[in-house]
Short mmCIF file of C-alpha atoms in Angstrom, two decimals:
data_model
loop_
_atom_site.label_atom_id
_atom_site.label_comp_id
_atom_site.label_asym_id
_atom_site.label_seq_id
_atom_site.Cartn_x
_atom_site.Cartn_y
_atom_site.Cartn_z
CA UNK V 1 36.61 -77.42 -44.66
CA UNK V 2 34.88 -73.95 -44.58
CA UNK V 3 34.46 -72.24 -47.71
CA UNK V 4 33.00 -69.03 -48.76
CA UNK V 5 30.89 -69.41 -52.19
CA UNK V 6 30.53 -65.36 -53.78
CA UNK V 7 27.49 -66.27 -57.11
CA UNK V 8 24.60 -68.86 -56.47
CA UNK V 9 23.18 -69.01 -60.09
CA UNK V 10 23.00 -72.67 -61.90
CA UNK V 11 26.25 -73.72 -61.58
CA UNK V 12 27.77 -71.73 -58.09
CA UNK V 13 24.32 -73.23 -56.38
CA UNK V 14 25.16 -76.65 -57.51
CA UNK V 15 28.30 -76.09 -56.67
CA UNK V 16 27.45 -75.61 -52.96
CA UNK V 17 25.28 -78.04 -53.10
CA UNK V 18 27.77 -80.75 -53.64
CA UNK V 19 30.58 -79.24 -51.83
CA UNK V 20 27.73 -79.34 -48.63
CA UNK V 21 26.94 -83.41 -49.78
CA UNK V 22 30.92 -83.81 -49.24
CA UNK V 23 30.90 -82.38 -45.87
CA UNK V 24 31.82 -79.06 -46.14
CA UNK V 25 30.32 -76.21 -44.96
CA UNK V 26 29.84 -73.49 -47.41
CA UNK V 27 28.84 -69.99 -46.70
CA UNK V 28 27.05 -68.24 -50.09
CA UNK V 29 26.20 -64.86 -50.71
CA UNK V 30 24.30 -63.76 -53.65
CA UNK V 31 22.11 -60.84 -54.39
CA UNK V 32 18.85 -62.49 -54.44
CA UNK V 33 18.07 -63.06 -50.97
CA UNK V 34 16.13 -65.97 -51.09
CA UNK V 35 18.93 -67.87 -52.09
CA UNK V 36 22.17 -66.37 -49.90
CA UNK V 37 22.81 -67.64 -46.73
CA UNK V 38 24.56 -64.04 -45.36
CA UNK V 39 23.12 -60.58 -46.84
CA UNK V 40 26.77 -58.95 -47.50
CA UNK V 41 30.28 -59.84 -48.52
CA UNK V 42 31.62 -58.40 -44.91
CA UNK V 43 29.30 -61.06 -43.49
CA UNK V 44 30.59 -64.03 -45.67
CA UNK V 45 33.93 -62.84 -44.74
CA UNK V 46 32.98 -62.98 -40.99
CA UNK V 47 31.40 -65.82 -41.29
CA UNK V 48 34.68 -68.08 -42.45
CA UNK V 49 37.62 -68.97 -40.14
CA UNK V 50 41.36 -68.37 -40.90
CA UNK V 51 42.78 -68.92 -43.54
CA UNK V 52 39.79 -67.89 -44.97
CA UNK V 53 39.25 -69.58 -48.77
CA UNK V 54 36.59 -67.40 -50.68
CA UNK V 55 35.54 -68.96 -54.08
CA UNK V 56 33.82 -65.98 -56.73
CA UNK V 57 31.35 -67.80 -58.85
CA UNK V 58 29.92 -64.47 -60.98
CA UNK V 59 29.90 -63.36 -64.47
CA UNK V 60 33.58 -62.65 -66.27
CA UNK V 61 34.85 -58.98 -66.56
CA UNK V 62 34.50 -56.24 -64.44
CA UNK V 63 31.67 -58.35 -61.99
CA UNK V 64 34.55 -60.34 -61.22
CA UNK V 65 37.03 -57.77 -60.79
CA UNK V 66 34.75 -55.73 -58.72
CA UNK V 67 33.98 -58.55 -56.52
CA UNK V 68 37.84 -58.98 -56.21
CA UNK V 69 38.25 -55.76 -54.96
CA UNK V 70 35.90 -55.78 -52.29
CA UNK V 71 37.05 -59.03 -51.35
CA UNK V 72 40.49 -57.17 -51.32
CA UNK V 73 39.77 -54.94 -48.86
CA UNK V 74 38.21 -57.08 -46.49
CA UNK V 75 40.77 -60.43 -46.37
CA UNK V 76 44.03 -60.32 -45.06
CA UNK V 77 47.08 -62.30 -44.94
CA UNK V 78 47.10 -66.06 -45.42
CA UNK V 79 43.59 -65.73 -46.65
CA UNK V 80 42.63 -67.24 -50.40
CA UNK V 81 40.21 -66.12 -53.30
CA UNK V 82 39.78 -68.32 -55.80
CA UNK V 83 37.97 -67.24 -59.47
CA UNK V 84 36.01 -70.54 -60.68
CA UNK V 85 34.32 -68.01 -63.80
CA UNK V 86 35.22 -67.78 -67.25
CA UNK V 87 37.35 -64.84 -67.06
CA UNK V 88 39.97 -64.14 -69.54
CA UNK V 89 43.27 -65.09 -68.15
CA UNK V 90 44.44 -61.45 -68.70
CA UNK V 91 42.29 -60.59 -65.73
CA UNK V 92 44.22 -62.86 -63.34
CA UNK V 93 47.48 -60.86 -62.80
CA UNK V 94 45.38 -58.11 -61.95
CA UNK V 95 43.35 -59.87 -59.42
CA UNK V 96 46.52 -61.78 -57.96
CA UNK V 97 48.81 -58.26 -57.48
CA UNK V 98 45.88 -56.35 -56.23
CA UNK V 99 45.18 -59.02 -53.44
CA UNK V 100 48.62 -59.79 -52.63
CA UNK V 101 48.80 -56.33 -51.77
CA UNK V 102 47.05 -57.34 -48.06
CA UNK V 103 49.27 -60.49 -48.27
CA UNK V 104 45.98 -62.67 -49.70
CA UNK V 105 46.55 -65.48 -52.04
CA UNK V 106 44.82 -66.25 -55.12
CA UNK V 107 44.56 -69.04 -57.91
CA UNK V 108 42.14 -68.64 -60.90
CA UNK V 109 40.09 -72.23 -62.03
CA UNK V 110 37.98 -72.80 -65.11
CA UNK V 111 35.45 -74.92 -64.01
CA UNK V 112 34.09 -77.52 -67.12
CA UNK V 113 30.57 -79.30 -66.48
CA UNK V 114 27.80 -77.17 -66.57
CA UNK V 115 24.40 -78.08 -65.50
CA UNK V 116 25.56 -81.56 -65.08
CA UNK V 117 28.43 -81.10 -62.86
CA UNK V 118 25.92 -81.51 -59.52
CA UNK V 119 26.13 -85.20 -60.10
CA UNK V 120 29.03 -85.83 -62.35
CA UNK V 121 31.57 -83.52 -61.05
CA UNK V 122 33.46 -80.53 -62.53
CA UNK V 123 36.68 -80.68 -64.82
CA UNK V 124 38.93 -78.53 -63.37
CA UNK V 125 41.96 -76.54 -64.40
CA UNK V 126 44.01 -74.18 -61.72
CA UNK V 127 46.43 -71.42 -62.00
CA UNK V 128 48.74 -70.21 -59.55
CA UNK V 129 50.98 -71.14 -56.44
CA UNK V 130 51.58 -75.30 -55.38
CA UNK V 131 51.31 -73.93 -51.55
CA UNK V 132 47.71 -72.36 -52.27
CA UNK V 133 46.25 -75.15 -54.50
CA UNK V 134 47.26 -77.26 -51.76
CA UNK V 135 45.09 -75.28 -49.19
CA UNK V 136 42.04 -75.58 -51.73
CA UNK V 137 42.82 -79.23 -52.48
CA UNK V 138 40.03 -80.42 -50.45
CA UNK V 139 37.60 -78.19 -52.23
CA UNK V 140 38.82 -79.76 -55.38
CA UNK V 141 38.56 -82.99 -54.61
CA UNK V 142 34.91 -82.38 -53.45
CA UNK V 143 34.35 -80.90 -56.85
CA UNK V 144 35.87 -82.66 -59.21
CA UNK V 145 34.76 -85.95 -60.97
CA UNK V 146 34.95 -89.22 -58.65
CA UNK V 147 38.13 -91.28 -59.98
CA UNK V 148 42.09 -90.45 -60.31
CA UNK V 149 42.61 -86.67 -60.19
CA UNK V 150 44.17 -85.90 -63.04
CA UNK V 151 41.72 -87.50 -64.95
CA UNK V 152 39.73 -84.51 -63.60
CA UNK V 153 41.78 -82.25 -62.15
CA UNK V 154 45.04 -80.26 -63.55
CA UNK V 155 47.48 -77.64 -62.11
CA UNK V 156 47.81 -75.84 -65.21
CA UNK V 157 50.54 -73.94 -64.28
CA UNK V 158 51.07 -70.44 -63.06
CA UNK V 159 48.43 -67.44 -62.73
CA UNK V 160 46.25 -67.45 -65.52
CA UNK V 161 46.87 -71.00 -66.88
CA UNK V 162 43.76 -72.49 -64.99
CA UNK V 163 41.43 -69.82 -67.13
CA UNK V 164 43.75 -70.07 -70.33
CA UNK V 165 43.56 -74.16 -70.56
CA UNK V 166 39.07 -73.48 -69.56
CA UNK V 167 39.53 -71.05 -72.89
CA UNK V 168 41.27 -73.67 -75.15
CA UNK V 169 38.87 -76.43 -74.02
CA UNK V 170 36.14 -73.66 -75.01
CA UNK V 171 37.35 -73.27 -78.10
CA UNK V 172 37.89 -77.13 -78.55
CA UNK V 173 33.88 -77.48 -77.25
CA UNK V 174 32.92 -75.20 -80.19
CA UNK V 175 34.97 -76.80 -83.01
CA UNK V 176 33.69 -80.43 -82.01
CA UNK V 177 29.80 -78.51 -81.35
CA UNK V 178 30.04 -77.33 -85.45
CA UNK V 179 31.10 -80.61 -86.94
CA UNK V 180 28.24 -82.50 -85.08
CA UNK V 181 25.63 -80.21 -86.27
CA UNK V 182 27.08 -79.71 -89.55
CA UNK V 183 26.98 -83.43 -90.02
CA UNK V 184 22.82 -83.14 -88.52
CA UNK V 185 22.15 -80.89 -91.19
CA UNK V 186 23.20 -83.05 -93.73
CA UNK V 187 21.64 -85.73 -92.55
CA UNK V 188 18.49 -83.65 -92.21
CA UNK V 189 18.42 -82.76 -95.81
CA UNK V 190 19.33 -85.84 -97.52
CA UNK V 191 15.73 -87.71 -98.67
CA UNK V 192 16.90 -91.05 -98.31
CA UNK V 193 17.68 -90.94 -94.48
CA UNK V 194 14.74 -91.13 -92.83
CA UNK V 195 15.97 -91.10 -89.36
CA UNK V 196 18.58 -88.63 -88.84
CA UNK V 197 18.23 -88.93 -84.74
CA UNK V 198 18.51 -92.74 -84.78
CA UNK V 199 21.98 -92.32 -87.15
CA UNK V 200 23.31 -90.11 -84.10
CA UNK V 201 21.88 -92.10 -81.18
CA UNK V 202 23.87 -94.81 -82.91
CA UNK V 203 27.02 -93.43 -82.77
CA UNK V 204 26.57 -93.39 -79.32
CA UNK V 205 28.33 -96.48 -78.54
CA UNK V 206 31.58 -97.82 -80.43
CA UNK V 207 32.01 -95.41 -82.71
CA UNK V 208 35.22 -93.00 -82.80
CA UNK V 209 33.03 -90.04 -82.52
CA UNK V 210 31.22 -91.08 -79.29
CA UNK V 211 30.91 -88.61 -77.08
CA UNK V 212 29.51 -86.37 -74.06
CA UNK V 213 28.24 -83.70 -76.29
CA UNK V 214 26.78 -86.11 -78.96
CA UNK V 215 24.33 -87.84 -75.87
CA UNK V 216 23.03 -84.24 -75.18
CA UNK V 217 22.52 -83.93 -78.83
CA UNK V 218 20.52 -87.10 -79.46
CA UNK V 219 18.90 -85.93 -76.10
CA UNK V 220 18.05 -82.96 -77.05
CA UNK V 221 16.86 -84.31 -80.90
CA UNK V 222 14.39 -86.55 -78.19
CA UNK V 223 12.97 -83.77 -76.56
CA UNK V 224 12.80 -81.59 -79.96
CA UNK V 225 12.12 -83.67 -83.32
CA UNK V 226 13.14 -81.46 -86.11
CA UNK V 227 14.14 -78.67 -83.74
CA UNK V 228 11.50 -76.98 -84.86
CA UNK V 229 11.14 -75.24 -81.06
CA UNK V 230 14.02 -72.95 -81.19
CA UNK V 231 15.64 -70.63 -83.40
CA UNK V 232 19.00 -70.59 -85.21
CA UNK V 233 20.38 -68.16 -83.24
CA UNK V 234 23.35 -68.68 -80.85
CA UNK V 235 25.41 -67.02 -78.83
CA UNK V 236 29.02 -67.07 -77.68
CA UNK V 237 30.69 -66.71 -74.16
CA UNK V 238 33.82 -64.50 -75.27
CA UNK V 239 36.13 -67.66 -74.62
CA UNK V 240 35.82 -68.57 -78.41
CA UNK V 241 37.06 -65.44 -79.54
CA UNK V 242 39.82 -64.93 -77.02
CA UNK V 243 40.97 -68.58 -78.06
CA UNK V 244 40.95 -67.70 -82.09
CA UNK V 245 42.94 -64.61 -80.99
CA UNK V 246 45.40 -66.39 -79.00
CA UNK V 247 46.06 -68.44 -81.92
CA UNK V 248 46.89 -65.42 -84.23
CA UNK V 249 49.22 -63.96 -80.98
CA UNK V 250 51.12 -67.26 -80.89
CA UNK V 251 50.93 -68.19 -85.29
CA UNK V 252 49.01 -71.60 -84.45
CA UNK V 253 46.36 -72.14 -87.14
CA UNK V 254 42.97 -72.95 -86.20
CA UNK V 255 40.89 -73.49 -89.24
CA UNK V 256 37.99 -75.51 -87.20
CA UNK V 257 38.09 -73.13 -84.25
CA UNK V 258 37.80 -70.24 -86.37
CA UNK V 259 35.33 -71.40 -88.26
CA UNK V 260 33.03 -72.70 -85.97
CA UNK V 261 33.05 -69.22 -84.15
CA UNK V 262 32.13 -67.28 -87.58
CA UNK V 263 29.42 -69.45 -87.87
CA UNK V 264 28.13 -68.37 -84.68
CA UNK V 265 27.99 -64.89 -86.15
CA UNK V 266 26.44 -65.46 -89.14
CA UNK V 267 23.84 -67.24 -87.12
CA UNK V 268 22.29 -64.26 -85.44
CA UNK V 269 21.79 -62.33 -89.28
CA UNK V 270 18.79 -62.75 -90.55
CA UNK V 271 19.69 -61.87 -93.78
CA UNK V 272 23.78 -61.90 -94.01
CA UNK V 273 24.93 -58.76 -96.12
CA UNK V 274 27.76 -60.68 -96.59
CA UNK V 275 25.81 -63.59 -98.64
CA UNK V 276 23.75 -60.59 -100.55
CA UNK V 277 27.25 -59.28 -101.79
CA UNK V 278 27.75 -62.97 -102.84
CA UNK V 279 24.44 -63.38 -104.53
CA UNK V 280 24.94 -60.15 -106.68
CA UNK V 281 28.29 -60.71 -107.70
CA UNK V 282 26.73 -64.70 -109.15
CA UNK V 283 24.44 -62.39 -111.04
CA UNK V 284 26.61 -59.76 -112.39
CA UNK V 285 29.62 -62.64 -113.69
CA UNK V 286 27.89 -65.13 -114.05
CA UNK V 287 24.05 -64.09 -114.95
CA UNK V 288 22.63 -66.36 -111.89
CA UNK V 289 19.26 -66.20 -110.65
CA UNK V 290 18.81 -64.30 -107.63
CA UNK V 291 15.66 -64.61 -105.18
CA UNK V 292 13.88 -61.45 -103.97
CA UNK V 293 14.31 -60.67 -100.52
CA UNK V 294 10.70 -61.60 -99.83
CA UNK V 295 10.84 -65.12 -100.80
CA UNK V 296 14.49 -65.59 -98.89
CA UNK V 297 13.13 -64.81 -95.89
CA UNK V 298 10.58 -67.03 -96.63
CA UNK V 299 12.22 -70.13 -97.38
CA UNK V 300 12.75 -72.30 -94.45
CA UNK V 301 16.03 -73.24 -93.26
CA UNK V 302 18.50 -76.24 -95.34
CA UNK V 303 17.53 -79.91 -93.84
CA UNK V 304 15.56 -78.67 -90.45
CA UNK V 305 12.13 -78.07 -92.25
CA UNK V 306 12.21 -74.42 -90.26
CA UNK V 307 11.82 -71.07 -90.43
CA UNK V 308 14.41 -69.12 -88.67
CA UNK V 309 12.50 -66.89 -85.62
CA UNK V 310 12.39 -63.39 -87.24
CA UNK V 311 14.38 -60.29 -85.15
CA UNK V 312 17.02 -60.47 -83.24
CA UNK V 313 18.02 -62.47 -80.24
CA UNK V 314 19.91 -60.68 -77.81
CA UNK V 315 22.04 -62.39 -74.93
CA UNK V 316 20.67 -62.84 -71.91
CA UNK V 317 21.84 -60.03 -69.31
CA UNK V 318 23.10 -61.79 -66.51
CA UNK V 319 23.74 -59.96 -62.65
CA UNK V 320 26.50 -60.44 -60.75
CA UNK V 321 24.44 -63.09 -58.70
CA UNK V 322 23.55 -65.29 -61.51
CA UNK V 323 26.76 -67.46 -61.87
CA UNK V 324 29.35 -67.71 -64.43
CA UNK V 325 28.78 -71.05 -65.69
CA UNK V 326 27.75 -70.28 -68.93
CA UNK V 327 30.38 -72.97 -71.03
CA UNK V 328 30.15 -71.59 -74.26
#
């Protein structure tokens, strides 16, 4: 199969990469030429024969719906676009009714498996029409994980389930992300455990709390002892926030979820005006000693033996050509 690839960053150039090892041919366009294999959407579009399947691989929110658009004006009928970012699933009726216009199809897919996904395969989860997933299929199976597909592949459902199950499993990544370094940090600042790495790498086999994320945790406790090489700060993708706010829409709790995204936020405060407001309200009830703002900034971090990295952190501005694979 023939498939146009829009976004060659980390995870749309691996992406070609192993649809090309599975035998398809994939035309990519990105904005840094030294990467793109056509210098223009009108030539990717040329490029691809009928029905032409177009798969957008660029940041969420108005880089995708951009994209969309000029893809809009440039397919016609039968044709497919497919949106393998992190967009909210809001976006998708509005990509799907503006392309339908010209009679071109359209399913949205959250795509699960970052950096990784070049070897292991992607998790993925599709929105939209039986007929067109059925045109992609191929793709998908190239894609996915080697084994049964469901066990890594779904058709969600209609527009905008594909992106709304990628934003659950988002918010799921998060929750799971919190308890395992919650549970590091206590093991961190306990005096009797003197190997905190070895307890995880441990758990690694047998235990109920095995997992994907906690091998790239003890791998990355490998590479970093302590974690003394990188701040405290960390950012989120949006897909945590839209999942905590689908859960007040729809009156499901999500304690963990929540939580784990707050944390987030109080992650990138140096010095939380929220915990100040605690501190002096100790002092005022209670008489508690409070520490001078000198010697708080001072103090290194509970169980990492760190100092938080003073200033702020800001996200990383990503172009429209740098991939949407960002997981969380």
């Amino acid at each position: 199969m023939h498939i146009g690839l829009i976004g060659l960053g980390k995870m749309g150039g691996n992406m070609r990469t192993r649809l090309r090892r599975a035998g398809h041919e994939v035309t990519g366009f990105d904005f840094n030429p030294d990467i793109a294999d056509v210098h223009s959407l009108e030539d990717l579009v040329a490029a691809l024969p009928s029905p032409k399947v177009v798969w957008v691989m660029v940041p969420a929110g108005d880089p995708t719906l951009q994209t969309v658009a000029q893809l809009a004006g440039l397919l016609g009928e039968g044709d497919l676009v497919i949106d393998g970012g992190n967009s909210k699933f809001t976006n998708d009726a509005i990509n799907r009714d503006l392309l339908a216009q010209k009679g071109t199809g359209y399913l949205d897919c959250g795509v699960s498996g970052g950096v990784w996904g070049l070897d292991n395969g992607y998790g993925l989860m599709v929105g939209g029409e039986a007929a067109q997933v059925d045109l992609a299929m191929p793709i998908f199976d190239a894609l996915r994980p080697e084994g049964p597909r469901e066990e890594g592949f779904v058709h969600a459902g209609a527009i905008g389930a594909g992106h709304y199950a990628k934003m659950v499993h988002n918010g799921i990544e998060y929750g799971l992300m919190q308890a395992y370094a919650e549970g590091y940090e206590l093991l961190a600042a306990k005096v009797m455990i003197a190997d905190a790495r070895g307890c995880f790498k441990a758990w690694t086999r047998g235990t109920v709390v095995r997992s994907w994320l906690l091998d790239l945790l003890v791998k990355g406790l490998e590479e970093d002892p302590g974690l003394t090489q990188i701040s405290g700060y960390v950012d989120d993708s949006g897909e945590g926030r839209w999942t905590v706010e689908e859960g007040i829409n729809n009156s499901v709790a999500m304690p963990v979820i929540a939580a784990s995204l707050f944390a987030r936020f109080v992650s990138r405060q140096d010095d939380s005006p929220a915990m100040k407001a605690v501190s002096a309200l100790r002092a005022q009830f209670g008489g508690h000693a409070t520490k001078a703002a000198e010697a708080a900034q001072a103090g290194p971090t509970s169980g990492s033996g760190t100092v938080d990295s003073p200033g702020g952190h800001p996200a990383s501005e990503a172009g429209p050509s740098s991939g949407a694979g960002s997981t969380s």
